[in-house]
mmCIF file of C-alpha atoms in Angstrom:
data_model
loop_
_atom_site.group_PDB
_atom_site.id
_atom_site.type_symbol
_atom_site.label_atom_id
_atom_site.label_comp_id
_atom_site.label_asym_id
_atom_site.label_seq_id
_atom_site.Cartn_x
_atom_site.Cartn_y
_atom_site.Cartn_z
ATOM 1 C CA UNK A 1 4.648 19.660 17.123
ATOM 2 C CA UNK A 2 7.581 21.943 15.257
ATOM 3 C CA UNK A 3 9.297 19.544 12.739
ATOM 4 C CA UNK A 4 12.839 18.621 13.934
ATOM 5 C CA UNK A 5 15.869 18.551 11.976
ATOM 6 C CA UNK A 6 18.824 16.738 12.670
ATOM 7 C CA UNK A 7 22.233 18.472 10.813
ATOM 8 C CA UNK A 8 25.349 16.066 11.087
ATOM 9 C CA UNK A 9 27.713 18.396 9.881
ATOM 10 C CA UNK A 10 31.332 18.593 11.091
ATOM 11 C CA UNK A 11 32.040 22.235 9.533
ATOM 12 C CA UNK A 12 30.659 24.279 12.178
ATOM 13 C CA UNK A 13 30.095 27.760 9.634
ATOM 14 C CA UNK A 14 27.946 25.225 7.514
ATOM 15 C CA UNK A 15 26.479 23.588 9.821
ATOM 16 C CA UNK A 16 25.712 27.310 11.451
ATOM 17 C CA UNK A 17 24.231 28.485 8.237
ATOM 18 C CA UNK A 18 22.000 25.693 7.465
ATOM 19 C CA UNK A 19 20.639 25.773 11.224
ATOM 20 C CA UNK A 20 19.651 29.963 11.007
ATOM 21 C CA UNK A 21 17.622 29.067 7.310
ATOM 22 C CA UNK A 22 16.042 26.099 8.864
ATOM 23 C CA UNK A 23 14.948 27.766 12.273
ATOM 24 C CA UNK A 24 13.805 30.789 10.029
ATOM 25 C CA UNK A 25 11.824 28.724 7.955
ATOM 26 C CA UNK A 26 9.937 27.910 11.280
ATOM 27 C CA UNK A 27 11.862 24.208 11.912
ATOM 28 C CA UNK A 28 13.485 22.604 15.441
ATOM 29 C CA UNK A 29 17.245 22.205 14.617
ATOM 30 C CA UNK A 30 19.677 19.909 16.884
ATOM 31 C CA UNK A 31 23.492 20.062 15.480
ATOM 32 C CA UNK A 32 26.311 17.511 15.864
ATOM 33 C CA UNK A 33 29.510 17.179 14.477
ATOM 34 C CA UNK A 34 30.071 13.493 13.633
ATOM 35 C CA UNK A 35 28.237 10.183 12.836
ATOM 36 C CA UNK A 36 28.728 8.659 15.793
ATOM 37 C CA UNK A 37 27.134 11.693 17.761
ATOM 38 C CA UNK A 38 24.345 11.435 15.204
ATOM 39 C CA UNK A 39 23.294 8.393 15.325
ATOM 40 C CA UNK A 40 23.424 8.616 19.055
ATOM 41 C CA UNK A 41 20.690 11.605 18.906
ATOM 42 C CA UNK A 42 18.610 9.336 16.823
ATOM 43 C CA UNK A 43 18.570 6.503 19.142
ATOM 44 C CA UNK A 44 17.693 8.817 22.061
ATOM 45 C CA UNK A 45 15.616 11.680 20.125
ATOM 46 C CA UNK A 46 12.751 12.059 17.715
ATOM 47 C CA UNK A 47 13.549 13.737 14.535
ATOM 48 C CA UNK A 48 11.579 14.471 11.220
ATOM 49 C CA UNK A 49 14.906 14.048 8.636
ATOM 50 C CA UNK A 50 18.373 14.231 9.058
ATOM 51 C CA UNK A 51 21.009 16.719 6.619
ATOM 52 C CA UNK A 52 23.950 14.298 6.617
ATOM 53 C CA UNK A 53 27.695 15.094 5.283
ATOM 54 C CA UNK A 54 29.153 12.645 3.487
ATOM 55 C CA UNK A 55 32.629 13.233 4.948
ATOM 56 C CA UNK A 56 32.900 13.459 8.945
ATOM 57 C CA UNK A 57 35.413 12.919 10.932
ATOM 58 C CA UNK A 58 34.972 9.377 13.069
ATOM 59 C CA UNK A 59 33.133 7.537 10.028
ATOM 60 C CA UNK A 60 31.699 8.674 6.460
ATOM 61 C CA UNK A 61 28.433 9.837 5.490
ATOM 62 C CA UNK A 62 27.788 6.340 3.801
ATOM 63 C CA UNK A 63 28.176 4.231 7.029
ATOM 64 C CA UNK A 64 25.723 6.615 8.891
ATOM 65 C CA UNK A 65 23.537 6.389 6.264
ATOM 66 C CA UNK A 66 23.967 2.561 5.909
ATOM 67 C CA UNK A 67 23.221 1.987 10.012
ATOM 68 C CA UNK A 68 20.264 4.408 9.714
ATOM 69 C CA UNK A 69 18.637 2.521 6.896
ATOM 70 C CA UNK A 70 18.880 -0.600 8.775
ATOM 71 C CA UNK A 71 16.775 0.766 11.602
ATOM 72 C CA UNK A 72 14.145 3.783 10.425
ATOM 73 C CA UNK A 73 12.784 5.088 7.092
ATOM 74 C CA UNK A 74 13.638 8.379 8.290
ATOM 75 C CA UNK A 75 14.041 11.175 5.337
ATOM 76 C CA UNK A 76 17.895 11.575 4.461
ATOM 77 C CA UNK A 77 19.188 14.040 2.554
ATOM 78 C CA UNK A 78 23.452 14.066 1.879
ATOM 79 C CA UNK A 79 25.197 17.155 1.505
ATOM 80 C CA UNK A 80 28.552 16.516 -0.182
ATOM 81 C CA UNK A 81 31.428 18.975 -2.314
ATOM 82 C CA UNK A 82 31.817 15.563 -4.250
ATOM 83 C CA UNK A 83 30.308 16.470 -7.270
ATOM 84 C CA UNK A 84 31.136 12.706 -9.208
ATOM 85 C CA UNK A 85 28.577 10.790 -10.225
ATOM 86 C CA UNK A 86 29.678 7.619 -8.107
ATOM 87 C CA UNK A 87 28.809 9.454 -4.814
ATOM 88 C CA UNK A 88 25.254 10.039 -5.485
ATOM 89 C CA UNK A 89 24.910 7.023 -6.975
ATOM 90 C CA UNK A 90 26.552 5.213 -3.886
ATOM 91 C CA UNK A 91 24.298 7.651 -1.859
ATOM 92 C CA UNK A 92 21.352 6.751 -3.618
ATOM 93 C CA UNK A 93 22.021 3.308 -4.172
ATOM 94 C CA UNK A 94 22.307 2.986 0.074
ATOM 95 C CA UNK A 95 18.631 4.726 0.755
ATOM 96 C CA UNK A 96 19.434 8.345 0.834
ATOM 97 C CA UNK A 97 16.183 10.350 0.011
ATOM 98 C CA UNK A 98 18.467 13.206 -1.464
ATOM 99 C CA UNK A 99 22.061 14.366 -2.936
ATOM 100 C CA UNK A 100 22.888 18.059 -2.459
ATOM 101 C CA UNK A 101 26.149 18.741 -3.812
ATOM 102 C CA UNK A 102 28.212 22.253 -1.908
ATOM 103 C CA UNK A 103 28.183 24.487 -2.155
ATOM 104 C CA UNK A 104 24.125 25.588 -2.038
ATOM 105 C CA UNK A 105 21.376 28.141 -1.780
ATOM 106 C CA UNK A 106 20.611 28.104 2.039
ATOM 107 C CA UNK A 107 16.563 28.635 0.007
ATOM 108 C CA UNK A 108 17.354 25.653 -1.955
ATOM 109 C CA UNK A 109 17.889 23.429 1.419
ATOM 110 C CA UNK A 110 15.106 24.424 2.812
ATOM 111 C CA UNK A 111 12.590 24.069 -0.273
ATOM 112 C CA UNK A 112 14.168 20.544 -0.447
ATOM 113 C CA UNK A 113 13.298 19.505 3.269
ATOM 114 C CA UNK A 114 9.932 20.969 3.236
ATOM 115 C CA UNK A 115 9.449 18.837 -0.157
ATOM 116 C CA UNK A 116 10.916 15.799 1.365
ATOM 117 C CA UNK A 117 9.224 15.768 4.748
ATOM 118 C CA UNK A 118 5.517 16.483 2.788
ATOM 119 C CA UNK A 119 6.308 13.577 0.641
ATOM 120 C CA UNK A 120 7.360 11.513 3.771
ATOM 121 C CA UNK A 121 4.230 12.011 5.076
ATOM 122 C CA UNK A 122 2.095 11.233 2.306
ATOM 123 C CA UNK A 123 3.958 8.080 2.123
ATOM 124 C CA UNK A 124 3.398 7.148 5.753
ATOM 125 C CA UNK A 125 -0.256 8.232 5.331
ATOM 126 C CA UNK A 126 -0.647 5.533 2.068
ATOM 127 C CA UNK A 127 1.733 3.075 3.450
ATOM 128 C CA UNK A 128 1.397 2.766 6.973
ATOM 129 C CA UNK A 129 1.025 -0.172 9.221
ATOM 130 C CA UNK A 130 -2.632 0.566 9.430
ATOM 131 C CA UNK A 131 -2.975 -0.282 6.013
ATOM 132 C CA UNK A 132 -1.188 -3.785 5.855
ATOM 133 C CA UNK A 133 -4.688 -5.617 4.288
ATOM 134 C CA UNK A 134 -5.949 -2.617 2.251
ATOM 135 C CA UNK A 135 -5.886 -1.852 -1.526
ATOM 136 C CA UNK A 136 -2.605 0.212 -3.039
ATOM 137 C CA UNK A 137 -3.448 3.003 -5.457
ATOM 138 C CA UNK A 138 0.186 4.623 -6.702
ATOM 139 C CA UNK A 139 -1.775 6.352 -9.479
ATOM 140 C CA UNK A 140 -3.259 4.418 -12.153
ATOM 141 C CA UNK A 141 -1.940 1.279 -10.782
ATOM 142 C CA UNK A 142 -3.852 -0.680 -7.665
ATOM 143 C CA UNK A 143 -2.637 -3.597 -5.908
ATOM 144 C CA UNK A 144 -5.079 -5.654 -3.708
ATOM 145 C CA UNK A 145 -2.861 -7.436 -1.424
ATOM 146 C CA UNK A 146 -4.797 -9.745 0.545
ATOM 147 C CA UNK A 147 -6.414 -10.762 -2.798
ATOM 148 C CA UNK A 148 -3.208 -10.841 -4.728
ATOM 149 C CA UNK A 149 -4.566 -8.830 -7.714
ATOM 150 C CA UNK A 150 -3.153 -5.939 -9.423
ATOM 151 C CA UNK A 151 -4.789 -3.604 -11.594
ATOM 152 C CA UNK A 152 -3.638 -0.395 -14.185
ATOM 153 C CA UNK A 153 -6.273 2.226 -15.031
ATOM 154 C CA UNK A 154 -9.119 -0.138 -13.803
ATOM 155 C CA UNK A 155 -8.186 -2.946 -15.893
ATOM 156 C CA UNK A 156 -6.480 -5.880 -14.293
ATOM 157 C CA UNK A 157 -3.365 -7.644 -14.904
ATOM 158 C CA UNK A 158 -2.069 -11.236 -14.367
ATOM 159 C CA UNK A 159 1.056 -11.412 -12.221
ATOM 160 C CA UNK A 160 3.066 -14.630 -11.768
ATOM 161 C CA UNK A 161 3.604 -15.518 -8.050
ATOM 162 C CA UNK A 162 6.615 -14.186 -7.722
ATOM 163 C CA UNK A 163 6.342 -11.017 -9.804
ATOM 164 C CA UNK A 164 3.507 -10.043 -7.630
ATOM 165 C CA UNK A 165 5.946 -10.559 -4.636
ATOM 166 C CA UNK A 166 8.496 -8.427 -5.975
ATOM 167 C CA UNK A 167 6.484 -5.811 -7.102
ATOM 168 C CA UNK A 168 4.920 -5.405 -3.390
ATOM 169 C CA UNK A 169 8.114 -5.346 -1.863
ATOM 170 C CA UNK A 170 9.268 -2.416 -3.784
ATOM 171 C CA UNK A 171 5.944 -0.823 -3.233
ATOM 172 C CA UNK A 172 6.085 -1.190 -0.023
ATOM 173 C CA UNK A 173 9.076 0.723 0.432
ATOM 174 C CA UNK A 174 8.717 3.613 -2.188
ATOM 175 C CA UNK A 175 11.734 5.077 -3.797
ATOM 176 C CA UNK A 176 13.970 3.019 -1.568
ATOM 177 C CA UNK A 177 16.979 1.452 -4.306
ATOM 178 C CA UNK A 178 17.543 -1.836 -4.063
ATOM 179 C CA UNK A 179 20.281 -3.876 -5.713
ATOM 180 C CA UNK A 180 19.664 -6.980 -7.276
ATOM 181 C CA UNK A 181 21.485 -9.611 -5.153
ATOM 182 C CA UNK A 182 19.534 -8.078 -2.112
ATOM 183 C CA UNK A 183 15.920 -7.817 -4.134
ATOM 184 C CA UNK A 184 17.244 -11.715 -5.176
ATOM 185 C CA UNK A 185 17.686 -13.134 -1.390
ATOM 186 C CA UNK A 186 14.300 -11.181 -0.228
ATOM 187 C CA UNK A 187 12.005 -12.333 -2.494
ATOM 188 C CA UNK A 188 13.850 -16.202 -3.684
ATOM 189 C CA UNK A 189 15.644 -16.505 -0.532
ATOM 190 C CA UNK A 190 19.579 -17.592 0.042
ATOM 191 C CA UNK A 191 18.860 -20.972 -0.921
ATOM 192 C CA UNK A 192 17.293 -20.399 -3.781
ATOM 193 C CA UNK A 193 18.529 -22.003 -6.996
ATOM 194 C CA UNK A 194 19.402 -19.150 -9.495
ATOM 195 C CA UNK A 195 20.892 -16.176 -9.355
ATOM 196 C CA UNK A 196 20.597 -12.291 -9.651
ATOM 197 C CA UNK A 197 19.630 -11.697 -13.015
ATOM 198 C CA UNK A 198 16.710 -13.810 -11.995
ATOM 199 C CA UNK A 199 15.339 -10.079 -10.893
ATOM 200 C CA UNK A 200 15.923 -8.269 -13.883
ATOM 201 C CA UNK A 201 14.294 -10.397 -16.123
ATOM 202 C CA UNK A 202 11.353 -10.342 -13.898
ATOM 203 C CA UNK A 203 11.217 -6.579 -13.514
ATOM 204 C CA UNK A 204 11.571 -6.696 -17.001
ATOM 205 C CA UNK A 205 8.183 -8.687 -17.079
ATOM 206 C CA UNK A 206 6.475 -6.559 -14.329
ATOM 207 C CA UNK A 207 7.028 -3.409 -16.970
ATOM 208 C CA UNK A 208 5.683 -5.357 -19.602
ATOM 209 C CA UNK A 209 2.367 -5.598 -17.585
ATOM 210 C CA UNK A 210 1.605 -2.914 -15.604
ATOM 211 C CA UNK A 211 4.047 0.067 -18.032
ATOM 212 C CA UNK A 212 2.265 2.155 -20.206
ATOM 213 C CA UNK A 213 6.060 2.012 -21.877
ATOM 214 C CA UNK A 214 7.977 -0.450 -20.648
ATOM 215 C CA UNK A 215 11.261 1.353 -21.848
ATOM 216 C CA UNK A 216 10.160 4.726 -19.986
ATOM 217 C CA UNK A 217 9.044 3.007 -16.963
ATOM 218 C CA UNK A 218 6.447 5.708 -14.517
ATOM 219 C CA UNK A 219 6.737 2.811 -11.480
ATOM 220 C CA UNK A 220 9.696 0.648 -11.564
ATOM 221 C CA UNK A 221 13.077 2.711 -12.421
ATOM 222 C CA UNK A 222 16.541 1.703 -12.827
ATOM 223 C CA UNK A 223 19.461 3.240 -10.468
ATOM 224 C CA UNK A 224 22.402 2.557 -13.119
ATOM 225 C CA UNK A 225 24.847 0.630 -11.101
ATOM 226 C CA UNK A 226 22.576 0.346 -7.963
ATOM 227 C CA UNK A 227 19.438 -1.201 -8.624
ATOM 228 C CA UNK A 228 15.727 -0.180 -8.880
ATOM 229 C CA UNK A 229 13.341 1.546 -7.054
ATOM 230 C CA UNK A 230 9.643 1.981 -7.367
ATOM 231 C CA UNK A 231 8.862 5.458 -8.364
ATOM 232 C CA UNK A 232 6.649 7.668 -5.882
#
């Protein structure tokens, strides 16, 4: 089935311009022209990734992104003239697989969603719920869930209960950024008795373990004023 796109996009020439490169790359394009419209056609259609503008007219970029992220994995990519670093960070930091900044090659869009949706689908392909009590190879590291063992390059490598808990978690959703106070309630729960920089001093032990270079991390990286994600 021809890979559909969905463009929320409230200037119509842009919107326009990105739908003729897409359909001539050989892709299925649906347009709309704010979030609410959006995430409307993704509650009642099936689409492959979603070109989102970070300013629309109803409700930003962000909040579409936001309510998407609470319901699919679906590949994101925002398309913004905001140039500042604290919009892709913000944009990154909230799940958003990409950060395009206007204006852009019409050939750079499309090489970025044919990259995106081929590593979506290697993802879903190593992650998916068939594979909940399998191994997990990212590279040279393996984690056995079931068994609660991790390995890197064949050797293994002892993980404290809830380091191996954390690191699975961010495995499990593969560069997804997550902040600390959110990684902190997942893993330690609400009630827990610490605080958020419980997690960085634990990620700070996972990359002591399973890092070739624990200051040029290859699995676990830091989102400056996000979070971290687990590399992919």
């Amino acid at each position: 089935m021809m890979n559909r796109i969905l463009i929320v996009e409230d200037d119509q020439s842009i919107a326009n311009l990105q739908r003729d490169y897409l359909e001539l790359s050989g892709y299925s394009v649906k347009m709309v022209n704010n979030g609410s419209a959006g995430l409307k056609a993704l509650k009642e259609e099936e689409f492959k990734l979603v070109i989102l503008d970070i300013m629309l007219p109803d409700m930003d970029g962000f909040e579409v992104l936001r309510t998407i992220r609470e319901q699919d994995d679906i590949p994101v990519l925002l398309v913004s003239a905001r140039a500042e670093e604290i919009y892709k960070v913000n944009g990154l930091g909230l799940g958003a697989d990409d950060y395009i900044t206007k204006p852009f090659s019409s050939g750079e869009l499309v090489a970025r969603v044919g990259a995106h949706l081929k590593k979506f689908e290697r993802m879903k392909e190593r992650f998916g719920k068939g594979n909940e009590g399998t191994t997990i190879q990212i590279r040279g590291l393996e984690l056995q869930k079931d068994a609660r063992r991790v390995f890197v390059n064949g050797d293994e490598v002892v993980l404290a209960q809830k380091e191996f808990d954390l690191l699975l978690f961010l495995v499990q959703y593969p560069n997804r950024v997550f902040g600390k106070e959110e990684l902190f309630e997942r893993i330690w729960g609400m009630d827990a008795m610490s605080d958020a920089s419980t997690v960085t001093v634990h990620i700070a032990r996972i990359r002591e373990k399973i890092e070739e270079i624990p200051s040029k991390p290859q699995y676990i990286g830091t989102v400056w004023g996000s979070g971290y994600r687990f590399m992919v």
